[in-house]
Amino acid sequence: MRGHLTMLFIVLFASIPFLGQSQAATETDQSAIVAFAQKAAVRAVNFQEGDVESLTRARADFTAEGWKDFMKHMEGYLDPKGAPAFNSSFVPSGNARVVDEKDGIVHIRIPGTLKQSSKGSSTTYRAALDVRAGGNPIKIERLEQITCAGASTACQ
């Protein structure tokens, strides 16, 4: 019996370093996803009026379904050639904040300022990018722009 207990303790203590490595790998994966998602999301919402390439250069950063959903939000704001009918510029005001993680998909929110302009007029919003990303390779599954007014905390 004593030999069995000794063996049990040896197995338990031997596995502790592996448990720590597994957790560190998960944190590293999450950090990589957050870093990718922040850069890719900001790149996606920064484009120039009349310049198809400035919009579509971000396509490779999305899953097929994620890109389709992102472009659905652009309906009515594209010219006949598929180029944006306005300028868009997002400047982060802080680091991305992890909202949630489920099944390897990290949900982050990036606070900032969104400026949109067209034909000499412009509007600036307090805003945030709401992003879900993950996978291998890492891709954006969903990107949504949130605008905030007054005391709303959604953009923090």
Short mmCIF file of N, CA and C in Angstrom, two decimals:
data_model
loop_
_atom_site.label_atom_id
_atom_site.label_comp_id
_atom_site.label_asym_id
_atom_site.label_seq_id
_atom_site.Cartn_x
_atom_site.Cartn_y
_atom_site.Cartn_z
N MET A 1 0.82 -1.18 0.00
CA MET A 1 0.00 0.00 0.00
C MET A 1 0.87 1.25 0.00
N ARG A 2 1.90 1.23 0.83
CA ARG A 2 2.79 2.38 0.93
C ARG A 2 3.47 2.64 -0.42
N GLY A 3 3.83 1.58 -1.13
CA GLY A 3 4.45 1.72 -2.44
C GLY A 3 3.51 2.37 -3.45
N HIS A 4 2.23 2.05 -3.36
CA HIS A 4 1.22 2.63 -4.26
C HIS A 4 1.06 4.13 -4.00
N LEU A 5 1.06 4.51 -2.71
CA LEU A 5 0.94 5.94 -2.36
C LEU A 5 2.16 6.71 -2.84
N THR A 6 3.32 6.12 -2.67
CA THR A 6 4.54 6.77 -3.13
C THR A 6 4.49 6.98 -4.64
N MET A 7 4.06 5.95 -5.35
CA MET A 7 3.95 6.04 -6.81
C MET A 7 2.95 7.12 -7.21
N LEU A 8 1.82 7.21 -6.50
CA LEU A 8 0.80 8.21 -6.78
C LEU A 8 1.37 9.61 -6.62
N PHE A 9 2.12 9.85 -5.52
CA PHE A 9 2.72 11.16 -5.31
C PHE A 9 3.74 11.49 -6.40
N ILE A 10 4.50 10.51 -6.81
CA ILE A 10 5.50 10.73 -7.87
C ILE A 10 4.80 11.14 -9.16
N VAL A 11 3.74 10.46 -9.53
CA VAL A 11 3.00 10.77 -10.75
C VAL A 11 2.39 12.17 -10.66
N LEU A 12 1.78 12.50 -9.52
CA LEU A 12 1.16 13.81 -9.35
C LEU A 12 2.19 14.93 -9.44
N PHE A 13 3.29 14.80 -8.71
CA PHE A 13 4.30 15.86 -8.72
C PHE A 13 5.01 15.95 -10.07
N ALA A 14 5.16 14.85 -10.74
CA ALA A 14 5.80 14.87 -12.05
C ALA A 14 4.93 15.58 -13.08
N SER A 15 3.61 15.54 -12.90
CA SER A 15 2.71 16.15 -13.89
C SER A 15 2.50 17.64 -13.66
N ILE A 16 2.87 18.17 -12.50
CA ILE A 16 2.66 19.59 -12.21
C ILE A 16 3.36 20.50 -13.22
N PRO A 17 4.62 20.26 -13.59
CA PRO A 17 5.25 21.13 -14.59
C PRO A 17 4.50 21.13 -15.93
N PHE A 18 3.94 19.99 -16.31
CA PHE A 18 3.20 19.92 -17.57
C PHE A 18 1.92 20.74 -17.50
N LEU A 19 1.25 20.72 -16.36
CA LEU A 19 0.04 21.52 -16.20
C LEU A 19 0.36 22.99 -16.33
N GLY A 20 1.44 23.44 -15.75
CA GLY A 20 1.86 24.84 -15.85
C GLY A 20 2.20 25.22 -17.27
N GLN A 21 2.85 24.33 -18.02
CA GLN A 21 3.20 24.61 -19.41
C GLN A 21 1.96 24.72 -20.26
N SER A 22 0.97 23.88 -20.01
CA SER A 22 -0.27 23.92 -20.78
C SER A 22 -0.97 25.25 -20.59
N GLN A 23 -1.03 25.73 -19.34
CA GLN A 23 -1.68 27.02 -19.07
C GLN A 23 -0.90 28.15 -19.74
N ALA A 24 0.43 28.12 -19.67
CA ALA A 24 1.24 29.16 -20.29
C ALA A 24 1.04 29.17 -21.80
N ALA A 25 0.91 28.00 -22.41
CA ALA A 25 0.69 27.93 -23.85
C ALA A 25 -0.65 28.57 -24.20
N THR A 26 -1.67 28.35 -23.38
CA THR A 26 -2.97 28.94 -23.62
C THR A 26 -2.89 30.46 -23.53
N GLU A 27 -2.19 30.97 -22.51
CA GLU A 27 -2.03 32.42 -22.37
C GLU A 27 -1.26 32.99 -23.55
N THR A 28 -0.24 32.27 -24.03
CA THR A 28 0.53 32.70 -25.19
C THR A 28 -0.36 32.72 -26.42
N ASP A 29 -1.19 31.68 -26.60
CA ASP A 29 -2.11 31.64 -27.73
C ASP A 29 -3.07 32.82 -27.68
N GLN A 30 -3.62 33.09 -26.49
CA GLN A 30 -4.56 34.20 -26.36
C GLN A 30 -3.87 35.53 -26.68
N SER A 31 -2.65 35.72 -26.21
CA SER A 31 -1.91 36.94 -26.51
C SER A 31 -1.68 37.10 -28.01
N ALA A 32 -1.36 36.00 -28.67
CA ALA A 32 -1.14 36.04 -30.13
C ALA A 32 -2.43 36.38 -30.86
N ILE A 33 -3.54 35.81 -30.41
CA ILE A 33 -4.83 36.09 -31.04
C ILE A 33 -5.21 37.55 -30.84
N VAL A 34 -5.04 38.06 -29.62
CA VAL A 34 -5.37 39.46 -29.34
C VAL A 34 -4.52 40.40 -30.18
N ALA A 35 -3.22 40.15 -30.25
CA ALA A 35 -2.33 41.01 -31.04
C ALA A 35 -2.72 41.00 -32.51
N PHE A 36 -2.98 39.81 -33.06
CA PHE A 36 -3.40 39.70 -34.45
C PHE A 36 -4.72 40.43 -34.67
N ALA A 37 -5.70 40.14 -33.82
CA ALA A 37 -7.05 40.70 -33.99
C ALA A 37 -7.03 42.22 -33.92
N GLN A 38 -6.25 42.78 -33.03
CA GLN A 38 -6.20 44.25 -32.91
C GLN A 38 -5.64 44.86 -34.19
N LYS A 39 -4.52 44.36 -34.67
CA LYS A 39 -3.92 44.91 -35.90
C LYS A 39 -4.84 44.71 -37.11
N ALA A 40 -5.39 43.50 -37.25
CA ALA A 40 -6.21 43.18 -38.41
C ALA A 40 -7.52 43.96 -38.41
N ALA A 41 -8.15 44.10 -37.25
CA ALA A 41 -9.43 44.82 -37.17
C ALA A 41 -9.24 46.30 -37.50
N VAL A 42 -8.20 46.90 -36.96
CA VAL A 42 -7.93 48.32 -37.25
C VAL A 42 -7.64 48.49 -38.74
N ARG A 43 -6.86 47.58 -39.31
CA ARG A 43 -6.55 47.64 -40.75
C ARG A 43 -7.83 47.53 -41.58
N ALA A 44 -8.78 46.70 -41.15
CA ALA A 44 -10.01 46.48 -41.91
C ALA A 44 -10.90 47.71 -41.97
N VAL A 45 -10.92 48.50 -40.91
CA VAL A 45 -11.84 49.65 -40.89
C VAL A 45 -11.15 50.96 -41.28
N ASN A 46 -9.91 50.89 -41.72
CA ASN A 46 -9.20 52.06 -42.26
C ASN A 46 -9.11 51.91 -43.77
N PHE A 47 -9.93 52.69 -44.47
CA PHE A 47 -9.95 52.62 -45.95
C PHE A 47 -10.29 53.97 -46.53
N GLN A 48 -10.06 54.09 -47.84
CA GLN A 48 -10.23 55.36 -48.54
C GLN A 48 -11.36 55.28 -49.56
N GLU A 49 -12.11 56.35 -49.65
CA GLU A 49 -13.19 56.48 -50.62
C GLU A 49 -12.67 56.22 -52.03
N GLY A 50 -13.37 55.36 -52.76
CA GLY A 50 -13.02 55.08 -54.15
C GLY A 50 -11.87 54.10 -54.35
N ASP A 51 -11.27 53.60 -53.28
CA ASP A 51 -10.10 52.72 -53.36
C ASP A 51 -10.48 51.30 -52.92
N VAL A 52 -10.80 50.44 -53.90
CA VAL A 52 -11.20 49.06 -53.61
C VAL A 52 -10.12 48.34 -52.80
N GLU A 53 -8.88 48.49 -53.20
CA GLU A 53 -7.77 47.79 -52.55
C GLU A 53 -7.65 48.17 -51.07
N SER A 54 -7.92 49.42 -50.72
CA SER A 54 -7.80 49.83 -49.31
C SER A 54 -8.82 49.09 -48.43
N LEU A 55 -9.91 48.62 -49.04
CA LEU A 55 -10.92 47.85 -48.30
C LEU A 55 -10.61 46.35 -48.36
N THR A 56 -10.32 45.85 -49.54
CA THR A 56 -10.18 44.39 -49.72
C THR A 56 -8.84 43.83 -49.26
N ARG A 57 -7.87 44.67 -48.95
CA ARG A 57 -6.57 44.15 -48.48
C ARG A 57 -6.72 43.40 -47.16
N ALA A 58 -7.80 43.67 -46.43
CA ALA A 58 -8.02 43.02 -45.14
C ALA A 58 -8.70 41.66 -45.27
N ARG A 59 -9.14 41.31 -46.45
CA ARG A 59 -9.92 40.08 -46.64
C ARG A 59 -9.20 38.82 -46.15
N ALA A 60 -7.91 38.74 -46.35
CA ALA A 60 -7.14 37.55 -45.95
C ALA A 60 -7.12 37.35 -44.44
N ASP A 61 -7.45 38.40 -43.67
CA ASP A 61 -7.45 38.31 -42.22
C ASP A 61 -8.75 37.74 -41.65
N PHE A 62 -9.73 37.48 -42.50
CA PHE A 62 -11.05 37.03 -42.08
C PHE A 62 -11.31 35.59 -42.52
N THR A 63 -12.19 34.92 -41.80
CA THR A 63 -12.74 33.67 -42.30
C THR A 63 -13.68 34.05 -43.45
N ALA A 64 -14.06 33.10 -44.28
CA ALA A 64 -14.97 33.40 -45.39
C ALA A 64 -16.30 33.97 -44.86
N GLU A 65 -16.83 33.35 -43.81
CA GLU A 65 -18.10 33.82 -43.23
C GLU A 65 -17.93 35.18 -42.55
N GLY A 66 -16.80 35.39 -41.90
CA GLY A 66 -16.53 36.67 -41.25
C GLY A 66 -16.44 37.81 -42.25
N TRP A 67 -15.80 37.56 -43.41
CA TRP A 67 -15.69 38.59 -44.45
C TRP A 67 -17.07 38.88 -45.04
N LYS A 68 -17.83 37.83 -45.28
CA LYS A 68 -19.18 38.00 -45.83
C LYS A 68 -20.02 38.88 -44.90
N ASP A 69 -19.95 38.61 -43.61
CA ASP A 69 -20.70 39.40 -42.62
C ASP A 69 -20.20 40.85 -42.57
N PHE A 70 -18.89 41.04 -42.61
CA PHE A 70 -18.31 42.39 -42.60
C PHE A 70 -18.78 43.18 -43.83
N MET A 71 -18.76 42.54 -44.99
CA MET A 71 -19.17 43.21 -46.22
C MET A 71 -20.68 43.47 -46.25
N LYS A 72 -21.45 42.65 -45.56
CA LYS A 72 -22.90 42.87 -45.48
C LYS A 72 -23.18 44.22 -44.82
N HIS A 73 -22.38 44.58 -43.82
CA HIS A 73 -22.53 45.88 -43.15
C HIS A 73 -22.12 47.03 -44.07
N MET A 74 -21.39 46.73 -45.11
CA MET A 74 -20.96 47.77 -46.06
C MET A 74 -21.97 47.99 -47.19
N GLU A 75 -22.97 47.12 -47.29
CA GLU A 75 -23.98 47.27 -48.34
C GLU A 75 -24.59 48.66 -48.29
N GLY A 76 -24.71 49.28 -49.46
CA GLY A 76 -25.26 50.62 -49.55
C GLY A 76 -24.19 51.69 -49.41
N TYR A 77 -22.98 51.29 -49.03
CA TYR A 77 -21.88 52.24 -48.85
C TYR A 77 -20.72 51.96 -49.80
N LEU A 78 -21.01 51.16 -50.85
CA LEU A 78 -20.00 50.85 -51.86
C LEU A 78 -20.45 51.39 -53.21
N ASP A 79 -19.48 51.81 -54.02
CA ASP A 79 -19.83 52.27 -55.36
C ASP A 79 -20.03 51.05 -56.27
N PRO A 80 -20.44 51.24 -57.52
CA PRO A 80 -20.69 50.10 -58.41
C PRO A 80 -19.49 49.17 -58.62
N LYS A 81 -18.27 49.67 -58.40
CA LYS A 81 -17.07 48.84 -58.55
C LYS A 81 -16.69 48.12 -57.25
N GLY A 82 -17.46 48.35 -56.19
CA GLY A 82 -17.19 47.71 -54.91
C GLY A 82 -16.26 48.50 -54.01
N ALA A 83 -15.94 49.72 -54.41
CA ALA A 83 -15.07 50.58 -53.60
C ALA A 83 -15.91 51.32 -52.56
N PRO A 84 -15.32 51.63 -51.42
CA PRO A 84 -16.06 52.36 -50.40
C PRO A 84 -16.47 53.75 -50.90
N ALA A 85 -17.65 54.20 -50.50
CA ALA A 85 -18.15 55.51 -50.91
C ALA A 85 -17.81 56.57 -49.86
N PHE A 86 -16.93 56.24 -48.93
CA PHE A 86 -16.51 57.19 -47.89
C PHE A 86 -15.14 56.78 -47.36
N ASN A 87 -14.51 57.68 -46.63
CA ASN A 87 -13.25 57.40 -45.95
C ASN A 87 -13.56 56.95 -44.53
N SER A 88 -12.77 56.05 -44.01
CA SER A 88 -12.95 55.59 -42.63
C SER A 88 -11.58 55.47 -41.98
N SER A 89 -11.49 55.99 -40.76
CA SER A 89 -10.24 55.94 -40.02
C SER A 89 -10.54 55.65 -38.55
N PHE A 90 -9.96 54.60 -38.03
CA PHE A 90 -10.13 54.24 -36.62
C PHE A 90 -8.77 54.33 -35.93
N VAL A 91 -8.72 55.06 -34.81
CA VAL A 91 -7.50 55.19 -34.03
C VAL A 91 -7.79 54.65 -32.62
N PRO A 92 -7.10 53.57 -32.23
CA PRO A 92 -7.32 53.03 -30.89
C PRO A 92 -6.93 54.04 -29.81
N SER A 93 -7.70 54.06 -28.73
CA SER A 93 -7.38 54.94 -27.59
C SER A 93 -6.82 54.13 -26.42
N GLY A 94 -6.73 52.85 -26.59
CA GLY A 94 -6.20 51.97 -25.54
C GLY A 94 -5.98 50.58 -26.11
N ASN A 95 -5.50 49.70 -25.28
CA ASN A 95 -5.26 48.32 -25.70
C ASN A 95 -6.56 47.54 -25.79
N ALA A 96 -6.53 46.49 -26.57
CA ALA A 96 -7.68 45.59 -26.68
C ALA A 96 -7.93 44.95 -25.32
N ARG A 97 -9.20 44.79 -24.99
CA ARG A 97 -9.61 44.16 -23.73
C ARG A 97 -10.32 42.85 -24.06
N VAL A 98 -9.89 41.77 -23.43
CA VAL A 98 -10.53 40.47 -23.63
C VAL A 98 -11.87 40.48 -22.90
N VAL A 99 -12.94 40.23 -23.65
CA VAL A 99 -14.29 40.19 -23.10
C VAL A 99 -14.64 38.77 -22.69
N ASP A 100 -14.22 37.80 -23.53
CA ASP A 100 -14.60 36.41 -23.30
C ASP A 100 -13.72 35.53 -24.17
N GLU A 101 -13.69 34.25 -23.85
CA GLU A 101 -13.02 33.26 -24.70
C GLU A 101 -13.82 31.98 -24.61
N LYS A 102 -14.08 31.39 -25.76
CA LYS A 102 -14.82 30.13 -25.79
C LYS A 102 -14.32 29.30 -26.97
N ASP A 103 -13.94 28.07 -26.68
CA ASP A 103 -13.50 27.13 -27.70
C ASP A 103 -12.39 27.70 -28.60
N GLY A 104 -11.46 28.42 -28.00
CA GLY A 104 -10.33 28.96 -28.75
C GLY A 104 -10.62 30.24 -29.52
N ILE A 105 -11.86 30.74 -29.43
CA ILE A 105 -12.22 32.01 -30.07
C ILE A 105 -12.21 33.08 -29.00
N VAL A 106 -11.40 34.12 -29.21
CA VAL A 106 -11.26 35.20 -28.24
C VAL A 106 -12.11 36.37 -28.69
N HIS A 107 -12.92 36.88 -27.78
CA HIS A 107 -13.78 38.04 -28.04
C HIS A 107 -13.09 39.23 -27.38
N ILE A 108 -12.73 40.22 -28.20
CA ILE A 108 -12.05 41.40 -27.67
C ILE A 108 -12.80 42.67 -28.06
N ARG A 109 -12.52 43.73 -27.33
CA ARG A 109 -13.07 45.04 -27.63
C ARG A 109 -11.91 46.03 -27.64
N ILE A 110 -11.84 46.85 -28.70
CA ILE A 110 -10.78 47.83 -28.87
C ILE A 110 -11.41 49.22 -28.83
N PRO A 111 -11.15 50.02 -27.79
CA PRO A 111 -11.72 51.36 -27.72
C PRO A 111 -10.97 52.32 -28.64
N GLY A 112 -11.66 53.34 -29.11
CA GLY A 112 -10.98 54.32 -29.94
C GLY A 112 -11.89 55.39 -30.49
N THR A 113 -11.40 56.03 -31.53
CA THR A 113 -12.13 57.09 -32.21
C THR A 113 -12.27 56.71 -33.68
N LEU A 114 -13.50 56.80 -34.18
CA LEU A 114 -13.80 56.48 -35.58
C LEU A 114 -14.16 57.78 -36.29
N LYS A 115 -13.45 58.05 -37.37
CA LYS A 115 -13.74 59.24 -38.19
C LYS A 115 -14.16 58.76 -39.57
N GLN A 116 -15.30 59.21 -40.02
CA GLN A 116 -15.78 58.89 -41.36
C GLN A 116 -16.02 60.19 -42.10
N SER A 117 -15.62 60.23 -43.37
CA SER A 117 -15.78 61.45 -44.15
C SER A 117 -16.11 61.12 -45.60
N SER A 118 -16.77 62.07 -46.23
CA SER A 118 -17.12 61.93 -47.64
C SER A 118 -17.45 63.30 -48.21
N LYS A 119 -16.87 63.61 -49.35
CA LYS A 119 -17.17 64.84 -50.08
C LYS A 119 -17.13 66.08 -49.20
N GLY A 120 -16.07 66.22 -48.40
CA GLY A 120 -15.87 67.42 -47.62
C GLY A 120 -16.50 67.46 -46.24
N SER A 121 -17.39 66.56 -45.93
CA SER A 121 -17.96 66.54 -44.57
C SER A 121 -17.41 65.34 -43.81
N SER A 122 -17.32 65.50 -42.50
CA SER A 122 -16.81 64.38 -41.71
C SER A 122 -17.52 64.34 -40.35
N THR A 123 -17.52 63.14 -39.78
CA THR A 123 -18.09 62.91 -38.45
C THR A 123 -17.11 62.05 -37.67
N THR A 124 -16.93 62.42 -36.42
CA THR A 124 -16.04 61.66 -35.54
C THR A 124 -16.87 61.11 -34.38
N TYR A 125 -16.65 59.82 -34.09
CA TYR A 125 -17.41 59.12 -33.06
C TYR A 125 -16.47 58.55 -32.00
N ARG A 126 -16.94 58.49 -30.78
CA ARG A 126 -16.30 57.63 -29.79
C ARG A 126 -16.79 56.24 -30.14
N ALA A 127 -15.88 55.30 -30.31
CA ALA A 127 -16.28 54.00 -30.85
C ALA A 127 -15.43 52.88 -30.26
N ALA A 128 -15.79 51.66 -30.64
CA ALA A 128 -15.01 50.47 -30.30
C ALA A 128 -15.18 49.46 -31.41
N LEU A 129 -14.17 48.64 -31.59
CA LEU A 129 -14.27 47.51 -32.50
C LEU A 129 -14.50 46.27 -31.65
N ASP A 130 -15.55 45.55 -31.95
CA ASP A 130 -15.90 44.32 -31.25
C ASP A 130 -15.49 43.17 -32.17
N VAL A 131 -14.53 42.37 -31.73
CA VAL A 131 -13.91 41.38 -32.60
C VAL A 131 -13.93 40.00 -31.95
N ARG A 132 -14.19 39.00 -32.78
CA ARG A 132 -14.04 37.60 -32.37
C ARG A 132 -13.05 36.97 -33.35
N ALA A 133 -11.98 36.39 -32.79
CA ALA A 133 -10.94 35.82 -33.64
C ALA A 133 -10.34 34.58 -32.99
N GLY A 134 -9.76 33.73 -33.82
CA GLY A 134 -9.09 32.53 -33.34
C GLY A 134 -8.81 31.59 -34.49
N GLY A 135 -8.57 30.34 -34.18
CA GLY A 135 -8.30 29.33 -35.19
C GLY A 135 -6.83 29.20 -35.52
N ASN A 136 -6.55 28.31 -36.46
CA ASN A 136 -5.18 28.09 -36.91
C ASN A 136 -5.19 27.92 -38.43
N PRO A 137 -4.78 28.90 -39.18
CA PRO A 137 -4.21 30.17 -38.75
C PRO A 137 -5.28 31.08 -38.13
N ILE A 138 -4.82 32.05 -37.38
CA ILE A 138 -5.73 32.98 -36.71
C ILE A 138 -6.45 33.82 -37.76
N LYS A 139 -7.78 33.90 -37.62
CA LYS A 139 -8.62 34.70 -38.52
C LYS A 139 -9.70 35.41 -37.71
N ILE A 140 -10.20 36.50 -38.26
CA ILE A 140 -11.33 37.21 -37.66
C ILE A 140 -12.61 36.49 -38.08
N GLU A 141 -13.41 36.11 -37.10
CA GLU A 141 -14.71 35.47 -37.38
C GLU A 141 -15.83 36.50 -37.42
N ARG A 142 -15.63 37.60 -36.69
CA ARG A 142 -16.66 38.65 -36.65
C ARG A 142 -16.00 39.96 -36.26
N LEU A 143 -16.39 41.02 -36.96
CA LEU A 143 -15.92 42.37 -36.66
C LEU A 143 -17.10 43.31 -36.75
N GLU A 144 -17.35 44.00 -35.65
CA GLU A 144 -18.47 44.92 -35.60
C GLU A 144 -17.98 46.25 -35.03
N GLN A 145 -18.43 47.35 -35.62
CA GLN A 145 -18.11 48.68 -35.12
C GLN A 145 -19.24 49.14 -34.20
N ILE A 146 -18.86 49.61 -33.02
CA ILE A 146 -19.83 50.10 -32.05
C ILE A 146 -19.58 51.59 -31.87
N THR A 147 -20.60 52.41 -31.97
CA THR A 147 -20.46 53.83 -31.65
C THR A 147 -21.14 54.09 -30.31
N CYS A 148 -20.58 55.00 -29.55
CA CYS A 148 -21.08 55.27 -28.21
C CYS A 148 -21.38 56.75 -28.04
N ALA A 149 -22.43 57.01 -27.32
CA ALA A 149 -22.82 58.38 -27.01
C ALA A 149 -22.93 58.55 -25.50
N GLY A 150 -22.74 59.73 -25.06
CA GLY A 150 -22.93 60.05 -23.64
C GLY A 150 -22.09 59.21 -22.72
N ALA A 151 -22.71 58.66 -21.71
CA ALA A 151 -22.01 57.92 -20.67
C ALA A 151 -21.88 56.43 -20.97
N SER A 152 -22.16 56.01 -22.18
CA SER A 152 -22.06 54.59 -22.54
C SER A 152 -20.67 54.06 -22.23
N THR A 153 -20.63 52.87 -21.63
CA THR A 153 -19.35 52.25 -21.30
C THR A 153 -18.93 51.19 -22.32
N ALA A 154 -19.72 50.98 -23.36
CA ALA A 154 -19.40 49.95 -24.37
C ALA A 154 -18.11 50.25 -25.11
N CYS A 155 -17.69 51.50 -25.13
CA CYS A 155 -16.50 51.88 -25.88
C CYS A 155 -15.26 52.03 -25.00
N GLN A 156 -15.32 51.46 -23.83
CA GLN A 156 -14.16 51.54 -22.92
C GLN A 156 -13.36 50.28 -22.97
#
